[in-house]
XYZ file of C-alpha atoms in Angstrom:
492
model
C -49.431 -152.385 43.909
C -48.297 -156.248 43.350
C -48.394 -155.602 39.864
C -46.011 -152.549 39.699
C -44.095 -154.230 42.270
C -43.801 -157.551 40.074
C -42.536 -155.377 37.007
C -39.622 -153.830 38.929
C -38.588 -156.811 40.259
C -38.583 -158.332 36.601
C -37.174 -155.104 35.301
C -34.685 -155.391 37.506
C -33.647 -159.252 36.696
C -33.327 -158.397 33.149
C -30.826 -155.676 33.634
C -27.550 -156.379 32.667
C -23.461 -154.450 33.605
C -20.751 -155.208 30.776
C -17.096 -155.079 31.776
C -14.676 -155.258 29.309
C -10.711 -155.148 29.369
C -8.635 -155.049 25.979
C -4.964 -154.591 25.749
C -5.240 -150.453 25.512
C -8.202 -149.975 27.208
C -9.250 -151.454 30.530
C -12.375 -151.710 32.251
C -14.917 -150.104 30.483
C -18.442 -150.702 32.230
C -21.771 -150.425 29.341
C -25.343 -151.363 30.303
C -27.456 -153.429 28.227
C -30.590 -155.829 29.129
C -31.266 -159.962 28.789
C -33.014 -160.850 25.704
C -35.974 -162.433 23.897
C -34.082 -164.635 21.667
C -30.335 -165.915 21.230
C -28.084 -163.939 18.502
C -25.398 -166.411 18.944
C -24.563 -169.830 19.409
C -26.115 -171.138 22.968
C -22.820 -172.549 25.051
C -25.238 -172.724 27.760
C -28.655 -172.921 30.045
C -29.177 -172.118 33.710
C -32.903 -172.017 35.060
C -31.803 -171.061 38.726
C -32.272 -175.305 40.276
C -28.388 -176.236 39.525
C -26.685 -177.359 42.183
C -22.547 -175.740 41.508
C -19.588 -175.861 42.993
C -19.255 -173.077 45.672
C -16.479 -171.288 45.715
C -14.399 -170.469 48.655
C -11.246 -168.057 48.228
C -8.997 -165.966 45.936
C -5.368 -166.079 47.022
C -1.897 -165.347 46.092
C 1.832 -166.285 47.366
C 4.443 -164.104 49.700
C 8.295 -165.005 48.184
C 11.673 -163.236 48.457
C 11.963 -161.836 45.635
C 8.130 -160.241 45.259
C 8.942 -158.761 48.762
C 11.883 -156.744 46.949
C 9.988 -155.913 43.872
C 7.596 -154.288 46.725
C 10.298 -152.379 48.774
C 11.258 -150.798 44.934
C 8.284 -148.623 45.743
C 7.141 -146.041 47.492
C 4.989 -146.042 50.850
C 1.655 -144.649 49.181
C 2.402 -147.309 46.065
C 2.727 -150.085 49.159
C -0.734 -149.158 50.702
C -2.637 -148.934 46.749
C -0.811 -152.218 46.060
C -2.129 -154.061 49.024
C -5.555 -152.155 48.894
C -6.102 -153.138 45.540
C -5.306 -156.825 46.090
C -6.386 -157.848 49.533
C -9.060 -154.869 50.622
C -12.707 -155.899 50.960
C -13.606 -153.300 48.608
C -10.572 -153.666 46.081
C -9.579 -155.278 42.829
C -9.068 -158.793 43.593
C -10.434 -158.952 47.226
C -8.081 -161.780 47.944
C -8.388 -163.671 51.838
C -5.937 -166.189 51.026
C -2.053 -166.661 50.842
C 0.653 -169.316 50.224
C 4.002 -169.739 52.107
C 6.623 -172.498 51.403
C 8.587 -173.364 54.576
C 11.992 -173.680 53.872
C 13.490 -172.339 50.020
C 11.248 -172.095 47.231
C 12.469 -171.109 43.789
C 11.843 -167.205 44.225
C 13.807 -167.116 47.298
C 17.265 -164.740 46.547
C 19.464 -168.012 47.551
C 18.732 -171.349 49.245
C 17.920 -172.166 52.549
C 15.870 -174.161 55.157
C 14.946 -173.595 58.208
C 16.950 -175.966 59.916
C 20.282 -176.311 58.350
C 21.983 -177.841 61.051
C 22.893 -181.925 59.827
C 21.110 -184.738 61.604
C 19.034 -182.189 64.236
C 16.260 -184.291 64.493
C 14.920 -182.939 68.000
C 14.816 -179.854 65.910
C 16.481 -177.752 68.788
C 17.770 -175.136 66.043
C 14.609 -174.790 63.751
C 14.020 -171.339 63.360
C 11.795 -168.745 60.892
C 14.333 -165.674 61.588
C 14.772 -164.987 57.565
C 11.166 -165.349 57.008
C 10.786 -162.649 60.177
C 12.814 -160.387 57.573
C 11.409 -161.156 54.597
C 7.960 -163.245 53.786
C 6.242 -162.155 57.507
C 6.515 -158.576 56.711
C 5.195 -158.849 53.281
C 2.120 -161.140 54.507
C 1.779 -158.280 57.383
C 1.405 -155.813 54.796
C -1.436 -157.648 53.174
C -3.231 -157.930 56.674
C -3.557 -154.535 57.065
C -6.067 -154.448 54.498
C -7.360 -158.162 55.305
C -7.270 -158.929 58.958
C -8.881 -162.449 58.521
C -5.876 -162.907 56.202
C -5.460 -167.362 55.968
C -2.382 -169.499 54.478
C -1.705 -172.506 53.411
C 2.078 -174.103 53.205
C 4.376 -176.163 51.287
C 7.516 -176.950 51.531
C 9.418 -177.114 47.994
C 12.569 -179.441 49.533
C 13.335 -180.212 53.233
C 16.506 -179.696 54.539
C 19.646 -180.489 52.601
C 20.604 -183.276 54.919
C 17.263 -184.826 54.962
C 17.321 -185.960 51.345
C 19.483 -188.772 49.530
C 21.378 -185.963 47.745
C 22.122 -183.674 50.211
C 21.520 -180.871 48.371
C 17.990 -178.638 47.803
C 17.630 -179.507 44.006
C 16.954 -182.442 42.584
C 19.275 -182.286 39.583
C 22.210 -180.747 38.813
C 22.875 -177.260 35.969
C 24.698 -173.884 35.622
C 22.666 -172.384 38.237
C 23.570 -174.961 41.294
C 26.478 -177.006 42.918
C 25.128 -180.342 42.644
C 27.932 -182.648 40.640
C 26.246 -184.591 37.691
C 27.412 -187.390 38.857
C 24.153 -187.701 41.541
C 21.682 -187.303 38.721
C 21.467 -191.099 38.317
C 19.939 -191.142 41.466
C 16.498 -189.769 39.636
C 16.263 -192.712 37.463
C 18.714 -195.220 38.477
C 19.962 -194.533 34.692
C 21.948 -191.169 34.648
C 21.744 -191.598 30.639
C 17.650 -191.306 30.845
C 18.008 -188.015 32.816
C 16.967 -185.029 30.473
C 18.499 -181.792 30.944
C 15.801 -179.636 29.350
C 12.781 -181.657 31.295
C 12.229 -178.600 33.159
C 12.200 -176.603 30.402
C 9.560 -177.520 28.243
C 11.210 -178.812 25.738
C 11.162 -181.246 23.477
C 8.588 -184.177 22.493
C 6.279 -184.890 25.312
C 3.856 -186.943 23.767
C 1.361 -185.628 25.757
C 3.149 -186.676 29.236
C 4.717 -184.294 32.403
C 7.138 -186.102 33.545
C 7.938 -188.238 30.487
C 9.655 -190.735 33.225
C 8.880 -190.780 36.797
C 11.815 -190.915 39.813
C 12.287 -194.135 40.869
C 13.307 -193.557 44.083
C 11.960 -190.988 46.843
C 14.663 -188.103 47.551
C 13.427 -187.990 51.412
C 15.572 -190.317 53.293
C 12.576 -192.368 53.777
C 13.963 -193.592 57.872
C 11.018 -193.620 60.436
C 12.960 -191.075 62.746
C 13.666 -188.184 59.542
C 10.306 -188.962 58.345
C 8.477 -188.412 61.952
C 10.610 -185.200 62.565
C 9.638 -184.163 59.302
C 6.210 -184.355 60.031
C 6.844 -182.029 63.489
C 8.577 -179.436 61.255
C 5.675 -178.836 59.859
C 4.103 -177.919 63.124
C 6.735 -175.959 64.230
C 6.116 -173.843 61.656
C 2.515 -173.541 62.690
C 3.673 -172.491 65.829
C 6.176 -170.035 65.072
C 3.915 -168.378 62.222
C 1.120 -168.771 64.776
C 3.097 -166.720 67.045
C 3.646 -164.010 64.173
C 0.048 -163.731 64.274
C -0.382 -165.557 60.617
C -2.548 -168.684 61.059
C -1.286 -171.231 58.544
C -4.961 -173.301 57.688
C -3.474 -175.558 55.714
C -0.795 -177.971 54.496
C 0.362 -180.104 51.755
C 3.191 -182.071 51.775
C 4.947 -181.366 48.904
C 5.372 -178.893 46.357
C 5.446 -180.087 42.608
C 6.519 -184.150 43.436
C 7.135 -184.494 39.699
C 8.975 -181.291 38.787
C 12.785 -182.426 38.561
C 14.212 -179.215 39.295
C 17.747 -177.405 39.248
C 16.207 -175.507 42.315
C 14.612 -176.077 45.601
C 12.693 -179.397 44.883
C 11.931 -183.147 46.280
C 10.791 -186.240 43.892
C 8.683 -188.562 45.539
C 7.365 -192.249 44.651
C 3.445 -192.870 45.481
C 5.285 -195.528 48.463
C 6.614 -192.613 50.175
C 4.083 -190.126 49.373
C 1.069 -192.310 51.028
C 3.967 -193.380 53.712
C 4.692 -190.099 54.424
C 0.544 -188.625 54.985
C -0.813 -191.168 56.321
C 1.970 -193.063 59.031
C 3.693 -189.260 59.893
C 2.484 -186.052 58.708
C -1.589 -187.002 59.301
C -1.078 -188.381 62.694
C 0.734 -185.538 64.060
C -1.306 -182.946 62.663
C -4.098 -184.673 64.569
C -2.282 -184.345 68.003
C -0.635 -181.138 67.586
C -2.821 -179.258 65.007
C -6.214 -180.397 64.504
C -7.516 -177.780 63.243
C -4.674 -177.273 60.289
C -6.143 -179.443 57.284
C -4.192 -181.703 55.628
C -4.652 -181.521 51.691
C -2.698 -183.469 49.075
C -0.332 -182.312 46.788
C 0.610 -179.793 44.499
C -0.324 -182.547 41.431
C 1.634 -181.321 38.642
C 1.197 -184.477 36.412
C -0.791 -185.229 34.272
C -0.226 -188.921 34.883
C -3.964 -189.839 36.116
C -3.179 -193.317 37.153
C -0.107 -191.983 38.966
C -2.265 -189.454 41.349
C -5.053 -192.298 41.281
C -2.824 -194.633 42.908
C -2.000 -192.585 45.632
C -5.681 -190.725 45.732
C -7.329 -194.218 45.813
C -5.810 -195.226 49.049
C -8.737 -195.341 51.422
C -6.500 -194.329 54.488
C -5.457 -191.155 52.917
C -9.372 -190.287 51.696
C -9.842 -190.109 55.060
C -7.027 -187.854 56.052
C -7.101 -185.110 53.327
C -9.789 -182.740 53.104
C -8.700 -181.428 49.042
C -6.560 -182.179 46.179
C -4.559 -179.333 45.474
C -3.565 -179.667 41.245
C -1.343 -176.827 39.163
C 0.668 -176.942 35.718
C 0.283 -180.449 33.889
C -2.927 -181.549 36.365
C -5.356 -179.477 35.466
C -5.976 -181.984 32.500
C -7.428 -184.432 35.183
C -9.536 -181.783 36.908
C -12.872 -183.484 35.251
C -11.963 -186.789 36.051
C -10.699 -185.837 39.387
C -14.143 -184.357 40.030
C -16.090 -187.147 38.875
C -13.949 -190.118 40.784
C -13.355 -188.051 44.214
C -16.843 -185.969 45.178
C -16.510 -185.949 48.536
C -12.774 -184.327 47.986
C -12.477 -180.443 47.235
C -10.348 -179.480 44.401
C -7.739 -176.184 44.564
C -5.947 -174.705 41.892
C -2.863 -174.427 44.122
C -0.240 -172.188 41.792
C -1.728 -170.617 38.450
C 0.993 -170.621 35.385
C 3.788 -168.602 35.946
C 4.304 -167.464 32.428
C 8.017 -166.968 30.987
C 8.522 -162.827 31.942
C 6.921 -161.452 28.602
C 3.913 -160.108 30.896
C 2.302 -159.344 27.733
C -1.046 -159.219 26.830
C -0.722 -163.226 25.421
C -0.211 -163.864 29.028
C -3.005 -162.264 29.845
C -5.166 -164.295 27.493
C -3.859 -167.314 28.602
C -4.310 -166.402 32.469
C -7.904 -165.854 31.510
C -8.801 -169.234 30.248
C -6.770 -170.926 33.335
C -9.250 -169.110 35.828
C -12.111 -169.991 33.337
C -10.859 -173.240 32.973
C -9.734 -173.997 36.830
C -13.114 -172.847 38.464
C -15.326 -174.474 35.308
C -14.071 -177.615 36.897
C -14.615 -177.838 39.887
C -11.535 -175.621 41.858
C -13.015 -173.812 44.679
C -9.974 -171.748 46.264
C -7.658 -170.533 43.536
C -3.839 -169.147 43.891
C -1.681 -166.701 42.240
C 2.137 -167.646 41.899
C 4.081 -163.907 41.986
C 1.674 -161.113 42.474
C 4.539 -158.358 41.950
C 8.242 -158.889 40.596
C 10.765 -156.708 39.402
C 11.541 -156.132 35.594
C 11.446 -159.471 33.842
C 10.654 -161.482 36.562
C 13.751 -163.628 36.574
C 14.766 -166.000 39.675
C 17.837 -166.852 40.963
C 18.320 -169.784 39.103
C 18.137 -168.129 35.498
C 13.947 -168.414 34.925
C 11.679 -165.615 34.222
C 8.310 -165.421 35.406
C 5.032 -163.366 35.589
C 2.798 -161.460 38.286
C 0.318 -159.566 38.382
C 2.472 -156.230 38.680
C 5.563 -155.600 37.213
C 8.207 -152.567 38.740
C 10.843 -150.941 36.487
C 14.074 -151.461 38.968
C 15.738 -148.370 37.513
C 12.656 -146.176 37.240
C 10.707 -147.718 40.113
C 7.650 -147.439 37.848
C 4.592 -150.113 38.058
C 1.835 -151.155 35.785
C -0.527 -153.433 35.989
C 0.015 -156.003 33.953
C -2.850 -157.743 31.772
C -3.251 -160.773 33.781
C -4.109 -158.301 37.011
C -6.900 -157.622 34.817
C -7.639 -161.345 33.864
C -7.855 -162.044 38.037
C -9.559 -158.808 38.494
C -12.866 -159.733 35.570
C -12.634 -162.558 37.968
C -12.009 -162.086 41.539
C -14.023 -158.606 42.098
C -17.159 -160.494 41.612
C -16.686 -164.289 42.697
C -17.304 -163.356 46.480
C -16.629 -166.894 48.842
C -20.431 -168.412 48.697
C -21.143 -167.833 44.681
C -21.507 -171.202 42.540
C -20.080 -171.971 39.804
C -22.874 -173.721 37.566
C -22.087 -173.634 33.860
C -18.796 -174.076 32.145
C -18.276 -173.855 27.909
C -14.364 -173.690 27.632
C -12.544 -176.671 26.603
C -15.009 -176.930 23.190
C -14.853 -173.196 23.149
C -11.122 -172.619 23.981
C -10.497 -169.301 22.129
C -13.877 -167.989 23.776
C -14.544 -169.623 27.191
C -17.789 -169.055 28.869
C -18.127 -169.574 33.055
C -21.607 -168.821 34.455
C -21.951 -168.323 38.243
C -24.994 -168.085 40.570
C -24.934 -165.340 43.303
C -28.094 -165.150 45.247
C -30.649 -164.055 43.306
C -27.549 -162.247 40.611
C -25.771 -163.914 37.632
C -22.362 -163.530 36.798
C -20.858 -164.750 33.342
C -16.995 -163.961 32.153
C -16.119 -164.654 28.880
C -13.100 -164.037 27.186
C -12.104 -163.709 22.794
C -8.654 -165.019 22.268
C -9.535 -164.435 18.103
C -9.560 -161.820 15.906
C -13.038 -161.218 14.937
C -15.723 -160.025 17.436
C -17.931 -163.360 18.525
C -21.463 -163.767 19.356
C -22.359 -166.513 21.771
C -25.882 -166.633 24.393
C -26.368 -168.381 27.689
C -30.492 -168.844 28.363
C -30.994 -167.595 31.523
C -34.311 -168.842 32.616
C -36.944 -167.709 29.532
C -34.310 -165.188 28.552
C -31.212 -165.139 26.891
C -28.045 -162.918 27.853
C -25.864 -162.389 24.200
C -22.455 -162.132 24.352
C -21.048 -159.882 21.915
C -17.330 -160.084 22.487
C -14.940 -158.119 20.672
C -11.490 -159.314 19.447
C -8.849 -159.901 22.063
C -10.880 -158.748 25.026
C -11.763 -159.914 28.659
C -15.559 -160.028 29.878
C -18.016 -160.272 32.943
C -21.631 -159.847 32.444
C -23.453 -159.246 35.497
C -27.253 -159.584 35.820
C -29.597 -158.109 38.173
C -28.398 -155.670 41.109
């Protein structure tokens, strides 16, 4: 009886559930078994002892302008849309979501929730156009997910809180601020580059080629303390919405210097700012919000070392949350911070091809993110309307795109990139391999789930690939054809 009952078992271990995704056909499940020997380069070994990083949520972010690319649809579209994404038994199974208080840049126009000048008591801060507009599309998602969580940023604070009075940092077509107040940036309006935000140009390597030299908060103890109670007034009123914000981070993107809703800081005021204001009051009014620090979008390591070195602010962060540029510094983030956890805060938003290129790319940032060490990951725009484009000229990807004159949706490839991802990296599994930035074209991520293996692997090339991961005394081949997303899963 042991004996048959030791063969099933073993049986059972070996078996293995392909899932693959290419551009024109999409989830195709195959069943195959672990092998004796390797038929392809080994990128790596797992013998059940590592110790991974275990990974805590899948979530995505409620704007403006997704919330009108969801009212293009119909009721029954609604209810797949949010099953799909947020159900227990969906797609993506996401728990998480992201707010901004105040204007971010896929809000229809600009706005804060206190626009009154120099109401520091905060007697008229209010959330009535997120009641109309972001509430009702997180509601919507908590119909599927009760247990629903967010985190917030703000992108700028109030016009009147900052030393340009406006909600961008620097001026173009697509705002009102006068040129003139660019020098503020840089002290040097010559050095100010209009295309910064654009990607262009030589880099050498660098986001931001030059950093502000001056904070844009008006960095006074009585703006910077009722700052730091905005924040949890907006716990409170989202609290009384029934939406429990979990978490906060100061700032969104301190080194994007944008034509929309945006704030540059200097480390000074960034460490000022968390540990004398924000951290302190969180304590008295909100202890159970965490404080996290970021969104990093540099890849300047000594710039977020200087401020993630301070030993007061080690203590009052629980994560480093990193996006865009940062995710270069995720292994060395890892490495010099242990005791910190590391979020991918806003995946790449793409430029509005939603193409299957996207989708390739999307892939390898999820490989990529959660090889190193990110244990909650975020989606940017999970559904927009035709090309994605924003109100101040950009044009972005999500996860579903809607025809505005049809009202037709698809799926878009990187909804399948999350979904080889997210509908089998349940909160609990470990990440415990990682062959992707030697294997870029064909990155490998092996996770530990109970007594079950999962592997994704993606083939950015144009020739079918053969790679192995040893799996104890066995060795799972993965056969990849060209242009094609993967998960392996093995065992029940």
């Amino acid at each position: 009886m042991f004996a048959i009952l030791a063969n099933v078992l073993a049986s059972s271990a070996q078996s293995v559930t392909k899932y693959t995704t290419a551009e024109k056909n999409t989830w195709v499940i195959s069943k195959s078994a672990l092998s004796g020997k390797a038929e392809g380069t080994v990128v790596a070994t797992v013998d059940g002892s590592e110790k991974g990083t275990v990974f805590r949520a899948w979530g995505t972010t409620f704007n403006e302008l997704d919330w009108d690319a969801f009212n293009l649809l119909s009721r029954d579209e609604q209810d797949e849309v949010m099953h799909h994404i947020f159900a227990p038994d969906g797609d993506l199974r996401f728990t998480h979501g992201r707010v901004s208080m105040n204007a971010n840049d896929y809000a229809r126009s600009w706005y804060s929730c206190d626009d009154v000048v120099g109401d520091l008591g905060l007697r008229h801060f209010n959330i009535e156009r997120d009641k109309r507009n972001i509430i009702p599309l997180a509601r919507a998602a908590q119909k599927y997910c009760p247990q629903l969580q967010l985190f917030m940023s703000p992108w700028s604070p109030p016009a009147w809180m900052k030393i340009n009075q406006d909600y961008c940092v620097l001026s173009s077509p697509y705002n009102t601020q006068p040129k003139e107040k660019d020098y503020l940036l840089y002290d040097d309006v010559k050095a100010v580059d209009p295309d910064e935000m654009k990607l262009l140009g030589e880099r050498n390597g660098v986001f931001p080629r030059r950093l502000a030299t001056q904070d844009y908060f008006i960095q006074d103890p009585r703006y910077l303390q009722s700052y730091a109670d905005m924040f949890c007034r907006f716990i409170d009123l989202y609290a009384e919405q029934g939406l429990p914000i979990t978490k906060v981070m100061y700032q969104n993107e301190a080194y994007s210097y944008t034509p929309y809703p945006g704030c540059a800081w200097t480390a000074e005021g960034t460490l000022r700012f968390n540990n004398d204001y924000l951290a302190p009051t969180l304590r008295k009014k909100h202890p159970e919000v965490e404080l996290w620090i970021g969104t990093f979008n540099t890849n300047r390591l000594d710039y977020v070392q200087k401020i993630i070195d301070d030993k007061t602010l080690q203590t009052n962060v629980k994560g480093i949350a990193t996006q865009w540029e940062c995710r270069e510094n995720l292994p060395l983030l890892h490495q010099r911070y242990p005791q910190l956890r590391l979020m991918m805060s806003e995946s790449e938003c793409g430029n509005g091809s939603m193409d299957w290129k996207a989708g390739e790319h999307t892939f390898f940032l999820l490989s990529d993110n959660l090889g190193n060490g990110c244990d909650e990951y975020y989606n940017w725009n999970f559904i927009l309307a035709d090309k994605g484009q924003s109100t101040w000229g950009w044009t972005q990807n999500a996860l579903i795109q809607v025809d505005s004159k049809t009202r037709q949706m698809r799926y878009t490839p990187e909804y399948y990139a999350y979904k080889h991802f997210c509908h089998f990296i349940t909160p609990g599994t470990e990440m415990i391999a990682y062959a992707g930035r030697e294997y870029n074209k064909t990155p490998v991520v092996v996770f530990r789930q109970g007594q079950r293996y999962i592997v994704t692997a993606g083939n950015f090339t144009d020739t079918e690939t053969k790679l192995s991961v040893k799996v104890k005394n066995k060795y799972l081949n993965i056969i990849t054809s060209p242009h094609s997303f993967n998960t392996f899963v093995i065992g029940k």
